[in-house]
mmCIF file of C-alpha atoms and ligand atoms in Angstrom:
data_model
loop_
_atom_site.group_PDB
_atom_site.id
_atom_site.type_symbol
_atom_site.label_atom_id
_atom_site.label_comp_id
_atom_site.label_asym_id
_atom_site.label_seq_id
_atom_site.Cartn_x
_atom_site.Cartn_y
_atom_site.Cartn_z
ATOM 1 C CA UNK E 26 -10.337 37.702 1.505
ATOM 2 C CA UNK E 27 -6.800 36.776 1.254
ATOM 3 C CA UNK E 28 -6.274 37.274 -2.286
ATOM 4 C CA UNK E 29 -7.924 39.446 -4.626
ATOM 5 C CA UNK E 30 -6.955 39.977 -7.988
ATOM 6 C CA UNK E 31 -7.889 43.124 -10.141
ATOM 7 C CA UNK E 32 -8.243 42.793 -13.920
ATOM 8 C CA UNK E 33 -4.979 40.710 -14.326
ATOM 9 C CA UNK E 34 -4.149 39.954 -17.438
ATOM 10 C CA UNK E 35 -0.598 38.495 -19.221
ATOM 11 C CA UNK E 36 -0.257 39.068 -22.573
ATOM 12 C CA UNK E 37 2.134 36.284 -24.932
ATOM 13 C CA UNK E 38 2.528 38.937 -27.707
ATOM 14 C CA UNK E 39 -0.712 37.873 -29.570
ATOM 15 C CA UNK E 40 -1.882 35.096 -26.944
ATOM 16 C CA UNK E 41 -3.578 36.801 -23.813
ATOM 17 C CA UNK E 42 -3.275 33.571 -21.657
ATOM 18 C CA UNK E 43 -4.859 35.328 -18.802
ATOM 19 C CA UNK E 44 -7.776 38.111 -19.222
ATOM 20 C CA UNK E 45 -9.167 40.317 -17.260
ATOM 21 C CA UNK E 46 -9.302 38.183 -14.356
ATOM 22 C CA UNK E 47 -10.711 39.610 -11.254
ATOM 23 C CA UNK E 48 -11.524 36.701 -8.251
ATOM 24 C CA UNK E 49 -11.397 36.579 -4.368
ATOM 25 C CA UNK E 50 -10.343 34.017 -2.813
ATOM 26 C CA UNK E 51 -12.008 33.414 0.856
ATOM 27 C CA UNK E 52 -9.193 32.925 3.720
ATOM 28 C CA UNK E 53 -8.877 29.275 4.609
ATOM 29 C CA UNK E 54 -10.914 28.182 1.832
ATOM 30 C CA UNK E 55 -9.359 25.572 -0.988
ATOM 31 C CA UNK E 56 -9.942 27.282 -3.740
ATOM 32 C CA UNK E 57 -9.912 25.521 -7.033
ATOM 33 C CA UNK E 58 -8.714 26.803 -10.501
ATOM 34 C CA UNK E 59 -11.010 24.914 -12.734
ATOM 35 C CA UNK E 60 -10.385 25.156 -16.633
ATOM 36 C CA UNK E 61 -9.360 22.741 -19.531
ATOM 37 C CA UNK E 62 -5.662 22.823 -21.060
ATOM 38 C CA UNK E 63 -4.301 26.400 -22.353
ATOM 39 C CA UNK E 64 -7.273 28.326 -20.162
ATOM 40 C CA UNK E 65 -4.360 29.841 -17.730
ATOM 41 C CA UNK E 66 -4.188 27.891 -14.532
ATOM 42 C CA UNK E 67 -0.744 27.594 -14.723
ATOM 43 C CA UNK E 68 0.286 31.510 -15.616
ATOM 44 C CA UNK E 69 -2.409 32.980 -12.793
ATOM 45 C CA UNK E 70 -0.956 30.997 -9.890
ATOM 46 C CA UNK E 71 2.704 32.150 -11.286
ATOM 47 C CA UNK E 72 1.069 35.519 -11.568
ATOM 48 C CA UNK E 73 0.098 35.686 -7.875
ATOM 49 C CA UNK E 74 3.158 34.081 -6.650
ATOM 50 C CA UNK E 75 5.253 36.860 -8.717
ATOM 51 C CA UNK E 76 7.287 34.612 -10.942
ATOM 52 C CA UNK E 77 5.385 35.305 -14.092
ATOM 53 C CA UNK E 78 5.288 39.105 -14.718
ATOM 54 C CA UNK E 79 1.943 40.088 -15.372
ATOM 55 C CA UNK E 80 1.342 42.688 -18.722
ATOM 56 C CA UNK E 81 -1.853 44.544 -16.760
ATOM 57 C CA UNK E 82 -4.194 44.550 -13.468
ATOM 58 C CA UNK E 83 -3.158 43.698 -10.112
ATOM 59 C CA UNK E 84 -3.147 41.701 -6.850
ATOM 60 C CA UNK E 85 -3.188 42.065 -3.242
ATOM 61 C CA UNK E 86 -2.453 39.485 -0.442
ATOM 62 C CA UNK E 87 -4.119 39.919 2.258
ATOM 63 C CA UNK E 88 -1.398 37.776 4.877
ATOM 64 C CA UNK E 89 1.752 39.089 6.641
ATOM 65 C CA UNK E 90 3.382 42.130 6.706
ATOM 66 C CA UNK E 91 3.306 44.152 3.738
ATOM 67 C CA UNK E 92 6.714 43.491 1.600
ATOM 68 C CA UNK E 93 6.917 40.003 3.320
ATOM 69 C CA UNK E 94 3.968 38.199 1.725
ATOM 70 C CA UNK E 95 5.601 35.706 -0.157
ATOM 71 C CA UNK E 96 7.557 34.080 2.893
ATOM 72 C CA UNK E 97 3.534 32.964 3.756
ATOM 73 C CA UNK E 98 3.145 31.289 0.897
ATOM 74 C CA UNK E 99 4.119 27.720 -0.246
ATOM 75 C CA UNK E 100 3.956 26.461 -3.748
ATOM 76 C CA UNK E 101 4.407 23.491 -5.757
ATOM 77 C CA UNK E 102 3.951 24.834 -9.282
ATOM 78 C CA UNK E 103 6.703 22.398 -11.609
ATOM 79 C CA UNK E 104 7.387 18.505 -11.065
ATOM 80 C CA UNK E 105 9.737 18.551 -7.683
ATOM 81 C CA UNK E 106 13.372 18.870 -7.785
ATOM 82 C CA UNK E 107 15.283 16.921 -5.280
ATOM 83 C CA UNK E 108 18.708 15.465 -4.955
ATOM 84 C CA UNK E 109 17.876 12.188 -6.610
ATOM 85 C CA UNK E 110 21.117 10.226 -4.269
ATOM 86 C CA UNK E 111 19.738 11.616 -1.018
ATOM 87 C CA UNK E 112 17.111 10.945 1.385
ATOM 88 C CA UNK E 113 13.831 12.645 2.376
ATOM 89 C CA UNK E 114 15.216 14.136 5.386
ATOM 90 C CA UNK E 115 18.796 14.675 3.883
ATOM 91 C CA UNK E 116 16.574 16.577 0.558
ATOM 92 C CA UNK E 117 14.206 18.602 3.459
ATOM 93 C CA UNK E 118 17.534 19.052 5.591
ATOM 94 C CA UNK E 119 18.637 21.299 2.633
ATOM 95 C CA UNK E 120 15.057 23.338 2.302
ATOM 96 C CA UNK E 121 15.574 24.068 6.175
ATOM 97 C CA UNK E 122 18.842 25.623 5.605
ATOM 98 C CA UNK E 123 17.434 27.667 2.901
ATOM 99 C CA UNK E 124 14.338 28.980 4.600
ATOM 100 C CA UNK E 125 16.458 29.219 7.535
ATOM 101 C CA UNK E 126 14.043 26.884 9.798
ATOM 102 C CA UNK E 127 14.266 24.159 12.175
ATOM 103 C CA UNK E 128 15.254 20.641 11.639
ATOM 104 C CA UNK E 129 12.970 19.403 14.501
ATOM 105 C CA UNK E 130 10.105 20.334 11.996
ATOM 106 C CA UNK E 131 11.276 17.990 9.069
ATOM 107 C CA UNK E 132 9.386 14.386 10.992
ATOM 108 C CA UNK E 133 6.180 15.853 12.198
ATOM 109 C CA UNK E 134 5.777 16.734 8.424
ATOM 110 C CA UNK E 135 7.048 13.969 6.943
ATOM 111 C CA UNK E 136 4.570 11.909 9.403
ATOM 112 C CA UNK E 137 1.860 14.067 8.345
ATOM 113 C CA UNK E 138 2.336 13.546 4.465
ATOM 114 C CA UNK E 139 2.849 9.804 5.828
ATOM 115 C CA UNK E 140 6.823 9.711 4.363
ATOM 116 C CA UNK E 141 7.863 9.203 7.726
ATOM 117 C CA UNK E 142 8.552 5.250 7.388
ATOM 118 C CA UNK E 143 10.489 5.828 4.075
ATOM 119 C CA UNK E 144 12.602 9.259 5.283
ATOM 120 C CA UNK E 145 15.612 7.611 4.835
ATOM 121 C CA UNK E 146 15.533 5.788 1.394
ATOM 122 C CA UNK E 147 16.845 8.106 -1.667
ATOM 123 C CA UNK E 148 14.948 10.114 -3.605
ATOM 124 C CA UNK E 149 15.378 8.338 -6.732
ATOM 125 C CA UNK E 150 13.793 5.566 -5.096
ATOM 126 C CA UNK E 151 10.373 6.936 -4.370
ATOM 127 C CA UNK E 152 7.308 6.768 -6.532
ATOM 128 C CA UNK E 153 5.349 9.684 -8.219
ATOM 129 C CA UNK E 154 2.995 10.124 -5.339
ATOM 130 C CA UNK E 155 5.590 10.191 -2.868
ATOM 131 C CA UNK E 156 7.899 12.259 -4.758
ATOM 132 C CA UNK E 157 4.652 14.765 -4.851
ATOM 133 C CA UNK E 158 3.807 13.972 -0.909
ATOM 134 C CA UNK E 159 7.636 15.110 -0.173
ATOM 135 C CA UNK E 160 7.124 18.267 -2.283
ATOM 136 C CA UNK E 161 4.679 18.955 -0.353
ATOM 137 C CA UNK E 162 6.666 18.334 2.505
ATOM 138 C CA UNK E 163 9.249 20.566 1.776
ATOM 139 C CA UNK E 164 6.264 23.828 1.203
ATOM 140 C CA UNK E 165 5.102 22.811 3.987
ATOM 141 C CA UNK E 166 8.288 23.747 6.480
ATOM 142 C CA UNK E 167 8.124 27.549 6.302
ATOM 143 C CA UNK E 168 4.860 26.951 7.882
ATOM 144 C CA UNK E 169 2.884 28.403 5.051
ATOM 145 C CA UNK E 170 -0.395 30.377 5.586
ATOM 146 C CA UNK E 171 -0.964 29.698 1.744
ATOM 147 C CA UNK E 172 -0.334 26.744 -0.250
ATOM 148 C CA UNK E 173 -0.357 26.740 -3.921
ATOM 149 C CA UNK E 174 -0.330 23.390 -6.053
ATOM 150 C CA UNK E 175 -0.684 23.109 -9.867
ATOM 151 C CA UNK E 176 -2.411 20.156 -10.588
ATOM 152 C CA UNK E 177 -1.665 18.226 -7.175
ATOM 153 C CA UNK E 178 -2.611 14.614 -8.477
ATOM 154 C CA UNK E 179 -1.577 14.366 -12.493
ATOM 155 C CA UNK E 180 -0.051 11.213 -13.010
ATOM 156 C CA UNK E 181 -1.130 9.410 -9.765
ATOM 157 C CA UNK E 182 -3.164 6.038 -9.631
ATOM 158 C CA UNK E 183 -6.534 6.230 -7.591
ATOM 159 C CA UNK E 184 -4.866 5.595 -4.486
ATOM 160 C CA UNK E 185 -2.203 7.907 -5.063
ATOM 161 C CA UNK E 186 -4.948 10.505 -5.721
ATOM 162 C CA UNK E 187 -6.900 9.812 -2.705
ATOM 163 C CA UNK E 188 -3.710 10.035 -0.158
ATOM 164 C CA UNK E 189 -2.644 13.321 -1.624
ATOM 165 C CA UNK E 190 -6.968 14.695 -1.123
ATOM 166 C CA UNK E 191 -5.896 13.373 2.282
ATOM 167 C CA UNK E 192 -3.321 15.360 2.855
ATOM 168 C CA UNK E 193 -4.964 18.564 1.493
ATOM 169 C CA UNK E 194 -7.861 18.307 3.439
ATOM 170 C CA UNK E 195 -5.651 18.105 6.439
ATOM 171 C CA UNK E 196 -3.757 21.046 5.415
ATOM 172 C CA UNK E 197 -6.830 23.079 4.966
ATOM 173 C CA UNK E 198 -8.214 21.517 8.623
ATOM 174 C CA UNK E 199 -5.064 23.451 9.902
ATOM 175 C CA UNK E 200 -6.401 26.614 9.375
ATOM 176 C CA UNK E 201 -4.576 27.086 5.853
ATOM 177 C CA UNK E 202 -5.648 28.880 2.809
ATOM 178 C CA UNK E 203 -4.922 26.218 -0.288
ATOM 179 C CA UNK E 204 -4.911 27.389 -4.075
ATOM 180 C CA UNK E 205 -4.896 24.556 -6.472
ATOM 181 C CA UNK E 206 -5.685 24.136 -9.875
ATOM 182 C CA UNK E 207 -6.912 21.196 -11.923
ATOM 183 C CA UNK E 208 -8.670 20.396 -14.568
ATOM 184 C CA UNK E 209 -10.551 17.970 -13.210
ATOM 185 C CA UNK E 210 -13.933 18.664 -12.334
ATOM 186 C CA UNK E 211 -14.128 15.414 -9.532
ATOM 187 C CA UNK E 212 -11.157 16.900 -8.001
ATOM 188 C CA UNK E 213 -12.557 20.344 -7.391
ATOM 189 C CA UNK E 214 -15.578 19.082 -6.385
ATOM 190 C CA UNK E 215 -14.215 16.777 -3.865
ATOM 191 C CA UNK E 216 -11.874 18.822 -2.150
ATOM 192 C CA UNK E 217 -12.366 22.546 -2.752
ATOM 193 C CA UNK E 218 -14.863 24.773 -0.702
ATOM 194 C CA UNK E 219 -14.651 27.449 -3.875
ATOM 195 C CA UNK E 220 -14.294 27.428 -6.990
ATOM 196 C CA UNK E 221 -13.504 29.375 -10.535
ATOM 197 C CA UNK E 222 -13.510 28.318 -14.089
ATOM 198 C CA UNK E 223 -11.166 29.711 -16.918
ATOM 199 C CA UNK E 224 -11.799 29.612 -20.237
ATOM 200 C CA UNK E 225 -9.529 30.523 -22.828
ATOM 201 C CA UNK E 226 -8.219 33.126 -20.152
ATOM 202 C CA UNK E 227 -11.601 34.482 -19.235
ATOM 203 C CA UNK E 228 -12.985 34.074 -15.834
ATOM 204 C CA UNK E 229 -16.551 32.055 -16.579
ATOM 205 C CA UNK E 230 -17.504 31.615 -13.226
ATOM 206 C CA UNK E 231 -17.092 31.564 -10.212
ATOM 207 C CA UNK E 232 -18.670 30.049 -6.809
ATOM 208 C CA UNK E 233 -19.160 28.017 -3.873
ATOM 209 C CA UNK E 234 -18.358 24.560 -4.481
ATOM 210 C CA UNK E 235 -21.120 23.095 -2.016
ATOM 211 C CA UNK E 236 -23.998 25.194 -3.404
ATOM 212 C CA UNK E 237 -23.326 23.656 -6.850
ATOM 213 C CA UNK E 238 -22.803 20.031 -5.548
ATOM 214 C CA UNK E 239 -26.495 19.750 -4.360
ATOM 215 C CA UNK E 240 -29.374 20.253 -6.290
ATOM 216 C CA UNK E 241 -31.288 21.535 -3.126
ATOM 217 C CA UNK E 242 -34.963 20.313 -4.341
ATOM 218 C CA UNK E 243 -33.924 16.754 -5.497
ATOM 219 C CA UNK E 244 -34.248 14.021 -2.774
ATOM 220 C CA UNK E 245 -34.564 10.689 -2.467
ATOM 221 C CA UNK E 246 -36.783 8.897 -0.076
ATOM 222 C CA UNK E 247 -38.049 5.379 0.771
ATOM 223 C CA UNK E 248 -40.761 3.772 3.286
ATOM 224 C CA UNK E 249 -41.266 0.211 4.306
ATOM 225 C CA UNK E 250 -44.621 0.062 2.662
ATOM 226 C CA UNK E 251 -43.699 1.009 -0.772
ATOM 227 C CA UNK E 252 -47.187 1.012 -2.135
ATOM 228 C CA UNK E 253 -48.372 3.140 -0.497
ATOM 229 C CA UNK E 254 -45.479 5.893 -0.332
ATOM 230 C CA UNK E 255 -45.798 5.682 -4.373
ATOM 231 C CA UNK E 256 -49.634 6.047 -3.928
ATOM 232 C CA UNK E 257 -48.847 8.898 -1.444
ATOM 233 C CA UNK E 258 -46.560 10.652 -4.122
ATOM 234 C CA UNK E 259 -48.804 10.570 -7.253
ATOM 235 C CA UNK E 260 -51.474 12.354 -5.006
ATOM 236 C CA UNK E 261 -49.110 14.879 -3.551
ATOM 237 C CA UNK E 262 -48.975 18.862 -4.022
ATOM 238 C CA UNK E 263 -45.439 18.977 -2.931
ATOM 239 C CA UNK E 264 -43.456 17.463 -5.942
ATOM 240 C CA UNK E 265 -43.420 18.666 -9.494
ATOM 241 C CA UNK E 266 -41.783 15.035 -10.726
ATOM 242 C CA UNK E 267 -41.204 11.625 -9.080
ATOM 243 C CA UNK E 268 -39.640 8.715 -10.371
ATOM 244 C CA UNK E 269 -39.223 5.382 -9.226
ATOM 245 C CA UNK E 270 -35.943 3.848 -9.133
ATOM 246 C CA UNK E 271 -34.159 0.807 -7.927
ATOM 247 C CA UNK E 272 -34.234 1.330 -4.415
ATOM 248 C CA UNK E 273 -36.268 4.002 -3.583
ATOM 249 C CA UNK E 274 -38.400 7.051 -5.292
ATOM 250 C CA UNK E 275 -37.075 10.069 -6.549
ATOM 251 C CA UNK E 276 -38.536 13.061 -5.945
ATOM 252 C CA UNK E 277 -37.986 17.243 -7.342
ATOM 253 C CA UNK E 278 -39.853 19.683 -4.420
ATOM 254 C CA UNK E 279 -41.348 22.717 -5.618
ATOM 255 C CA UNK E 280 -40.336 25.373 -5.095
ATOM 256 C CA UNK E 281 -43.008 26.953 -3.329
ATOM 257 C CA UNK E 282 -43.039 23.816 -1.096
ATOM 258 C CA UNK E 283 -40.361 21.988 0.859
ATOM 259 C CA UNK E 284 -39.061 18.658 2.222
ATOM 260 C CA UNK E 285 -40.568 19.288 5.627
ATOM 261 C CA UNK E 286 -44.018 19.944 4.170
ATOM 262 C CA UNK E 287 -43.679 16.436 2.295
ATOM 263 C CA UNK E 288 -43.176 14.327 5.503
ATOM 264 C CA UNK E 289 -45.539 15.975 7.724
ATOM 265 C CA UNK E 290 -47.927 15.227 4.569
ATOM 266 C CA UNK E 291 -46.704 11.488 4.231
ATOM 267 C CA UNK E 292 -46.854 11.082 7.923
ATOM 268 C CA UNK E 293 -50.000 12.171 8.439
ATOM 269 C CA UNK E 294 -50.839 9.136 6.013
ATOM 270 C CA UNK E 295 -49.020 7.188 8.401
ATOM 271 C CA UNK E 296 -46.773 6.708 5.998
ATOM 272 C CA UNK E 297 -42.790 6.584 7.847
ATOM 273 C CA UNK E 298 -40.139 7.284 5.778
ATOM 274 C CA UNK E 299 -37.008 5.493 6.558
ATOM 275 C CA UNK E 300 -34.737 6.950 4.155
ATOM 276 C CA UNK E 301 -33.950 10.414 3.104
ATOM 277 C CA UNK E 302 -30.983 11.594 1.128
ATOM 278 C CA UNK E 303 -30.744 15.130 -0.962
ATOM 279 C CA UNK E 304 -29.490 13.882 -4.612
ATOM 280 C CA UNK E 305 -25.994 15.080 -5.011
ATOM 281 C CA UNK E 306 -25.649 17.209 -8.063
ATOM 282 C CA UNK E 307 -23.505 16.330 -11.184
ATOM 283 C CA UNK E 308 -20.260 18.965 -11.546
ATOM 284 C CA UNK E 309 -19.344 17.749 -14.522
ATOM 285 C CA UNK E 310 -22.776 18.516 -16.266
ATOM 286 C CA UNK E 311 -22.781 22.052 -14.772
ATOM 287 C CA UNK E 312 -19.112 22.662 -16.428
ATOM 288 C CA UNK E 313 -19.849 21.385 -19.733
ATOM 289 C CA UNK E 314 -23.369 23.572 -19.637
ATOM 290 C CA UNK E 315 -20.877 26.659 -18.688
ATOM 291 C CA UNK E 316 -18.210 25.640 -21.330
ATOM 292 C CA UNK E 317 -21.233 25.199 -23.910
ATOM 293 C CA UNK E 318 -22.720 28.644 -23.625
ATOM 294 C CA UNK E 319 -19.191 30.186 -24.171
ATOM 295 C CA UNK E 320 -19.348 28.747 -27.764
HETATM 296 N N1 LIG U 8 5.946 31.298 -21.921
HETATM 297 C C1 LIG U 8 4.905 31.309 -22.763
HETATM 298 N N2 LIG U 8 5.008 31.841 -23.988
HETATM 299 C C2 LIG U 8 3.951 31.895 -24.821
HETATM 300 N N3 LIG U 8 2.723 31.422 -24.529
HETATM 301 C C3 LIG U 8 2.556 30.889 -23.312
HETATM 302 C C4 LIG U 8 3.632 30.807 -22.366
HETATM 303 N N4 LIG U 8 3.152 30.221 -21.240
HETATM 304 C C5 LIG U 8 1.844 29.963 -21.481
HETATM 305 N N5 LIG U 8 1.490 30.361 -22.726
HETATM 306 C C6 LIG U 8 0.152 30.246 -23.321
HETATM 307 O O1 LIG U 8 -0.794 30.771 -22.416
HETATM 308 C C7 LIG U 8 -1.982 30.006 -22.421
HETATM 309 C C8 LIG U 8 -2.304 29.548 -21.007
HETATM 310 O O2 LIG U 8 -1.329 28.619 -20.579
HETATM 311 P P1 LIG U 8 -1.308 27.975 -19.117
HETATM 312 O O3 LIG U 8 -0.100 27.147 -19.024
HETATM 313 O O4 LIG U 8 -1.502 29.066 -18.131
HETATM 314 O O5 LIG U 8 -2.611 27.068 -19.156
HETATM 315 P P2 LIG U 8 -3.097 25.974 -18.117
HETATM 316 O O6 LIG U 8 -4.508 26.269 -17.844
HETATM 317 O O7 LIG U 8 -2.163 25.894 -16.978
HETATM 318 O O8 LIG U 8 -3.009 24.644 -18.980
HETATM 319 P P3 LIG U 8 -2.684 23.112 -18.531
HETATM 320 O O9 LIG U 8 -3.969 22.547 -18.017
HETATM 321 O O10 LIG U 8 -2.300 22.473 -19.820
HETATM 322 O O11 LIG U 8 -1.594 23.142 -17.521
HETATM 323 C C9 LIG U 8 -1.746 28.879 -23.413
HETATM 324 O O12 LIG U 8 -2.322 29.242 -24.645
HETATM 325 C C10 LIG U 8 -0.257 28.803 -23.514
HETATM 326 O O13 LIG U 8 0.148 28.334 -24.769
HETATM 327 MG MG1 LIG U 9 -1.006 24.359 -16.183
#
């Protein structure tokens, strides 16, 4: 674990905007902070990153040497602040000074967050999601083992939203641990390996993004001879429910049976199946189940 976080908890005279919250956080995972407005995103990550003083609990990085953890860390937690007259690399010139690092980093990054065309046009000329892409940018030069974004894509059109997933998957393919949280269920489930939902401060779960995607029993088949396949599934002992739909039948294994036993039952029918696909799982019905029972 790189992070783990014991019974934090910050305290807004009455407010608790964080409670109790004890997670892990996996090294090189992107872990997502899942949790409507208000529910403490924002004050955990400035909890961890020890600009919010917490009121109780504790946390422990796991990166570095002790003392020196924050220099591994990276964060993006307010709307950027750049020199608005100056260019990328005059804006990242500046961070480099700062973190005392090398200039000769400043293009391979802005390449990677795809700036690189652009580094010389000012700031104030640069749209949302490349004013976000340079923030990143600019975490990115101390060579971070940790990256922490608050709510990496607000504001961005869809294509703005899909080049910055771009460019955190690529982070993460680097060997980095990223931290992000949203409140948007799509977003954690398309680009987060883990996953935790706050409500209201409380921790309401927590898990493996992957596990929850798939519904493992729910496939999705089709065979040339559809007849028969349909004929084939009404008769079976392997499926508790099957459904037909547009383009091919739907089908729920039991439990006490699997996919495997299925074909070697259709086959043996001579019946080839030419398309199989597990049924990916709805997020967004799992989190309003999860935000239901807390009522
Ligand atoms: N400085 C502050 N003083 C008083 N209350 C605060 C302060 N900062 C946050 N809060 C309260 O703490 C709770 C959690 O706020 P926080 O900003 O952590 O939520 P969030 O999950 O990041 O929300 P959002 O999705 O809107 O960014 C809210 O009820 C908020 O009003
Ligand atoms: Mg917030």
């Amino acid at each position: 674990m790189i992070l783990q976080t014991d019974h934090l908890e910050k305290r807004y005279g009455k407010i608790t905007a964080v409670n109790n919250l004890s997670i892990s956080i996996p090294r090189k995972s992107v872990f997502g902070l899942l949790g409507p407005n208000g529910s403490g995103k924002t004050t955990t990550l400035g909890m961890i990153l020890d600009v919010i003083e917490k009121s109780e609990g504790s946390f422990t990085w796991n990166i570095g040497e002790k003392g020196n953890e924050r220099k591994k860390i990276g964060a993006i937690l307010e709307s950027p602040n750049f020199y608005p007259y100056l260019s990328a690399v005059e804006n990242l010139k500046l961070v480099c000074k700062i973190k005392e690092v090398s200039y000769d980093l400043i293009d391979p990054i802005l390449k990677q967050v795809g700036l690189f065309d652009r580094k010389e046009d000012a700031f104030k000329t640069y749209s949302l999601g490349m004013k976000q892409r340079l923030a990143i940018a600019s975490a990115l030069l101390s060579d971070p083992e940790v990256l922490i974004l608050d709510e990496p894509t607000n504001g961005l059109d869809p294509k703005g939203i899909v080049e910055i997933r771009e460019i955190i998957r690529e982070i993460a393919e680097e060997g980095r641990t990223i931290i992000l949280a949203s409140h948007l269920l799509d977003e954690v489930q398309k680009v987060c390996t883990h996953f935790c939902v706050l409500n209201k401060g409380n921790l309401i779960y927590s898990g493996v993004v992957e596990e929850l995607s798939k519904e493992k029993n729910r496939f999705q088949l089709r065979a040339e001879n559809s007849d028969l396949l349909k004929l084939a599934l009404e008769n079976s002992n392997q499926i508790s429910e099957w459904s037909e739909e547009e383009l091919f039948f739907s089908v729920l294994i039991k439990k006490d049976s699997s996919i495997e036993v299925l074909m070697q039952e259709l086959s043996s029918k001579n019946i080839f199946v030419n398309h199989l696909s597990q049924k990916t799982f709805n997020l967004e019905k799992k989190f309003i189940e999860i935000l239901d029972q807390q009522l």
